[in-house]
CSV table of C-alpha atoms in Angstrom, one decimal:
chain,number,residue,atom,x,y,z
A,1,MET,CA,2.0,-13.0,3.0
A,2,ALA,CA,5.3,-11.3,2.7
A,3,LEU,CA,7.3,-10.1,5.7
A,4,ALA,CA,9.1,-6.9,5.8
A,5,ALA,CA,11.8,-5.6,8.4
A,6,LEU,CA,11.4,-2.7,10.6
A,7,GLN,CA,13.9,0.0,9.5
A,8,ALA,CA,15.0,3.2,10.7
A,9,CYS,CA,15.8,6.5,9.2
A,10,THR,CA,14.4,5.6,5.7
A,11,ALA,CA,12.1,7.8,3.9
A,12,LEU,CA,10.8,5.4,1.2
A,13,PRO,CA,8.8,2.3,1.7
A,14,GLN,CA,10.7,-1.2,2.1
A,15,SER,CA,7.9,-3.7,1.4
A,16,ALA,CA,8.7,-7.0,-0.4
A,17,ALA,CA,5.1,-7.3,-1.8
A,18,PRO,CA,3.0,-4.1,-1.4
A,19,SER,CA,-0.8,-4.6,-1.7
A,20,ASP,CA,-1.8,-4.9,-5.4
A,21,GLY,CA,-4.9,-3.5,-6.7
A,22,ARG,CA,-5.7,-6.4,-9.1
A,23,GLN,CA,-4.8,-9.3,-6.5
A,24,ALA,CA,-6.5,-10.3,-3.2
A,25,GLY,CA,-3.2,-11.0,-1.4
A,26,ARG,CA,-2.0,-8.7,1.1
A,27,ALA,CA,1.7,-7.9,2.3
A,28,VAL,CA,2.7,-6.9,5.8
A,29,ALA,CA,4.6,-3.7,4.8
A,30,SER,CA,6.8,-1.5,6.5
A,31,THR,CA,8.6,1.7,5.9
A,32,GLY,CA,11.2,3.6,7.7
A,33,ALA,CA,10.9,5.6,10.9
A,34,LYS,CA,10.7,9.3,10.9
A,35,PRO,CA,13.9,10.7,9.5
A,36,GLY,CA,16.3,11.2,12.2
A,37,SER,CA,14.7,8.7,14.6
A,38,SER,CA,16.1,5.6,15.9
A,39,VAL,CA,14.6,2.3,16.5
A,40,PRO,CA,15.7,0.1,19.6
A,41,PRO,CA,17.0,-3.3,18.5
A,42,GLN,CA,14.4,-4.9,20.8
A,43,ALA,CA,11.7,-3.4,18.6
A,44,GLN,CA,13.2,-5.1,15.6
A,45,ALA,CA,13.1,-8.6,17.4
A,46,GLU,CA,9.6,-8.0,18.5
A,47,LEU,CA,8.5,-7.1,15.1
A,48,ASP,CA,10.0,-10.2,13.8
A,49,ALA,CA,8.2,-12.3,16.2
A,50,ALA,CA,4.9,-10.7,15.4
A,51,LEU,CA,5.4,-11.1,11.7
A,52,ALA,CA,6.3,-14.8,12.2
A,53,LEU,CA,3.0,-15.1,14.0
A,54,VAL,CA,1.3,-13.6,11.0
A,55,LYS,CA,3.1,-16.1,8.8
A,56,ALA,CA,1.9,-19.0,10.8
A,57,GLY,CA,-1.7,-17.7,10.6
A,58,GLN,CA,-1.8,-16.7,14.3
A,59,HIS,CA,-3.4,-13.4,13.6
A,60,GLU,CA,-4.9,-12.6,17.1
A,61,GLN,CA,-1.5,-13.3,18.9
A,62,ALA,CA,0.1,-11.1,16.1
A,63,ILE,CA,-2.3,-8.4,16.8
A,64,GLU,CA,-1.5,-8.5,20.5
A,65,SER,CA,2.2,-8.4,19.9
A,66,LEU,CA,1.9,-5.5,17.4
A,67,LYS,CA,-0.2,-3.5,20.0
A,68,LYS,CA,2.6,-3.9,22.5
A,69,LEU,CA,5.0,-2.8,20.0
A,70,ALA,CA,3.0,0.2,19.2
A,71,THR,CA,3.0,1.1,22.8
A,72,ALA,CA,6.8,0.6,23.1
A,73,VAL,CA,7.6,2.8,20.1
A,74,PRO,CA,4.5,5.2,19.8
A,75,ASP,CA,6.4,7.6,17.5
A,76,ASN,CA,6.9,4.9,14.8
A,77,ALA,CA,4.3,4.4,12.1
A,78,ILE,CA,5.4,0.7,11.4
A,79,PRO,CA,3.3,-1.0,14.1
A,80,PRO,CA,0.0,0.6,13.1
A,81,ILE,CA,0.6,-0.2,9.4
A,82,ASN,CA,1.1,-3.7,10.3
A,83,LEU,CA,-1.8,-3.9,12.6
A,84,ALA,CA,-4.0,-2.4,9.8
A,85,LEU,CA,-2.8,-5.0,7.2
A,86,VAL,CA,-3.6,-7.9,9.7
A,87,TYR,CA,-6.9,-6.3,10.4
A,88,LYS,CA,-7.5,-6.2,6.6
A,89,LYS,CA,-6.5,-9.8,6.2
A,90,LEU,CA,-9.3,-10.5,8.9
A,91,ASP,CA,-11.8,-8.2,6.9
A,92,LYS,CA,-11.8,-5.8,9.9
A,93,LEU,CA,-11.8,-2.8,7.8
A,94,ASP,CA,-13.0,-0.3,10.3
A,95,LEU,CA,-10.0,-1.3,12.6
A,96,ALA,CA,-7.6,-1.2,9.7
A,97,GLU,CA,-8.7,2.3,8.7
A,98,THR,CA,-8.3,3.5,12.2
A,99,GLN,CA,-4.7,2.0,12.3
A,100,LEU,CA,-3.7,3.5,9.0
A,101,LYS,CA,-5.0,6.9,10.1
A,102,GLN,CA,-2.9,6.7,13.2
A,103,ALA,CA,0.2,5.8,11.1
A,104,LEU,CA,-0.4,8.9,9.1
A,105,ALA,CA,-0.9,11.0,12.2
A,106,ILE,CA,2.5,9.8,13.4
A,107,GLU,CA,4.1,10.1,10.0
A,108,PRO,CA,2.0,12.3,7.6
A,109,ASP,CA,4.2,11.6,4.5
A,110,ASN,CA,4.4,7.8,5.0
A,111,PRO,CA,3.8,6.4,1.5
A,112,VAL,CA,3.0,2.8,2.5
A,113,ALA,CA,0.2,4.0,4.8
A,114,GLY,CA,-1.0,6.4,2.2
A,115,ASN,CA,-1.2,3.8,-0.3
A,116,GLU,CA,-2.8,1.2,1.8
A,117,LEU,CA,-5.5,3.7,3.2
A,118,ALA,CA,-6.2,4.6,-0.6
A,119,LEU,CA,-6.8,0.9,-1.2
A,120,LEU,CA,-9.1,0.6,1.7
A,121,TYR,CA,-11.0,3.6,0.4
A,122,ARG,CA,-11.3,1.9,-2.9
A,123,GLU,CA,-12.4,-1.3,-1.3
A,124,THR,CA,-15.2,0.5,0.5
A,125,GLY,CA,-16.4,2.4,-2.5
A,126,ARG,CA,-14.9,5.9,-1.6
A,127,PHE,CA,-13.2,6.2,-5.2
A,128,ALA,CA,-12.9,10.1,-4.9
A,129,GLU,CA,-11.1,9.9,-1.6
A,130,ALA,CA,-8.8,7.0,-2.8
A,131,ARG,CA,-7.8,9.1,-5.9
A,132,ALA,CA,-7.1,12.2,-3.9
A,133,LEU,CA,-4.9,10.1,-1.5
A,134,TYR,CA,-2.9,8.3,-4.2
A,135,GLU,CA,-2.4,11.7,-5.9
A,136,ALA,CA,-1.1,13.3,-2.7
A,137,THR,CA,1.2,10.4,-2.0
A,138,LEU,CA,2.6,10.5,-5.5
A,139,THR,CA,3.1,14.2,-5.3
A,140,LYS,CA,5.5,13.5,-2.4
A,141,PHE,CA,6.9,10.2,-3.8
A,142,PRO,CA,6.7,10.2,-7.7
A,143,HIS,CA,8.6,7.2,-8.0
A,144,PHE,CA,6.7,5.0,-5.7
A,145,GLY,CA,5.7,2.4,-8.5
A,146,ILE,CA,3.0,0.5,-6.6
A,147,ALA,CA,0.9,3.5,-6.0
A,148,HIS,CA,1.0,4.5,-9.7
A,149,LYS,CA,-0.2,0.8,-10.4
A,150,ASN,CA,-3.0,1.1,-7.9
A,151,LEU,CA,-4.1,4.5,-9.1
A,152,GLY,CA,-4.1,3.1,-12.6
A,153,VAL,CA,-6.2,0.2,-11.5
A,154,LEU,CA,-8.5,2.7,-9.8
A,155,CYS,CA,-8.9,4.9,-12.8
A,156,ASP,CA,-9.2,1.9,-15.2
A,157,LEU,CA,-11.7,-0.3,-13.3
A,158,PHE,CA,-13.8,2.1,-11.0
A,159,LEU,CA,-13.6,5.8,-12.4
A,160,LYS,CA,-13.4,4.8,-16.1
A,161,ASP,CA,-10.8,7.4,-16.6
A,162,TYR,CA,-8.7,5.7,-19.1
A,163,ALA,CA,-6.2,8.4,-19.8
A,164,CYS,CA,-5.3,8.4,-16.1
A,165,ALA,CA,-5.2,4.6,-16.2
A,166,ILE,CA,-2.8,4.5,-19.1
A,167,ASP,CA,-0.5,7.2,-17.8
A,168,HIS,CA,0.0,5.6,-14.4
A,169,TYR,CA,0.3,2.0,-15.8
A,170,LYS,CA,3.1,3.4,-18.0
A,171,ILE,CA,4.9,4.9,-15.1
A,172,TYR,CA,4.6,1.7,-13.0
A,173,ALA,CA,5.7,-0.4,-16.2
A,174,SER,CA,8.8,1.7,-16.4
A,175,SER,CA,9.7,1.0,-12.7
A,176,ALA,CA,8.7,-2.7,-12.9
A,177,PRO,CA,9.9,-4.1,-16.2
A,178,ASP,CA,9.4,-7.8,-15.1
A,179,ASP,CA,5.7,-7.3,-14.5
A,180,LYS,CA,4.4,-8.2,-18.0
A,181,ARG,CA,0.7,-8.1,-16.9
A,182,VAL,CA,0.7,-4.4,-16.9
A,183,GLU,CA,1.9,-4.3,-20.6
A,184,ILE,CA,-1.4,-6.3,-21.2
A,185,TRP,CA,-3.4,-3.7,-19.5
A,186,ILE,CA,-1.9,-0.8,-21.3
A,187,SER,CA,-2.4,-2.6,-24.7
A,188,ASP,CA,-6.0,-3.5,-23.9
A,189,LEU,CA,-6.7,0.1,-23.0
A,190,GLN,CA,-5.1,1.6,-26.0
A,191,LYS,CA,-7.1,-0.8,-28.3
A,192,ARG,CA,-10.3,0.2,-26.5
A,193,THR,CA,-9.7,3.9,-26.4
A,194,GLY,CA,-7.7,4.4,-29.5
A,195,ARG,CA,-4.8,5.9,-27.6
A,196,LYS,CA,-1.5,4.8,-29.0
A,197,GLU,CA,1.8,4.2,-27.4
A,198,ALA,CA,3.8,7.5,-27.4
A,199,PRO,CA,7.0,7.0,-29.4
């Protein structure tokens, strides 16, 4: 499980390995605090300690630490996002959803929270809600590659909207040239649909 640092005054996500719609693995992701806000140095140390607990597999202790951090910095979306991802790791999806909605209540434009909640919607069969949330997130953050990838997966495997899938896979591929898997997905879809690569 990847670890991410608590950062202040950043609008875009800073996650070492955001959740991938094709893989079972989950990352503990973070994004910046609200623009203009500041994070006390002690909060960084507490987050680091909580993420170390996650890495060690001590999930219940990590949850307690993240709850304390959420109380200490109630206007920061990072603790509830991380709580949600730990709950997802434990298959406590109702609790994960509550935390992601809390993160979006704190920071409505948080792209990591939007991406993670859309993934949760997909995992629980709410495909239309997932698509709407991905599209809303990408309207605000059009260069957020992992959301393009996950929307492509949703359109490809669950909605059977192959034009949507190809479009979003291509956008993701342009932002992640080292991810060779997506080139295979695009090629496969083009063969099945007869839709060729644009020159």
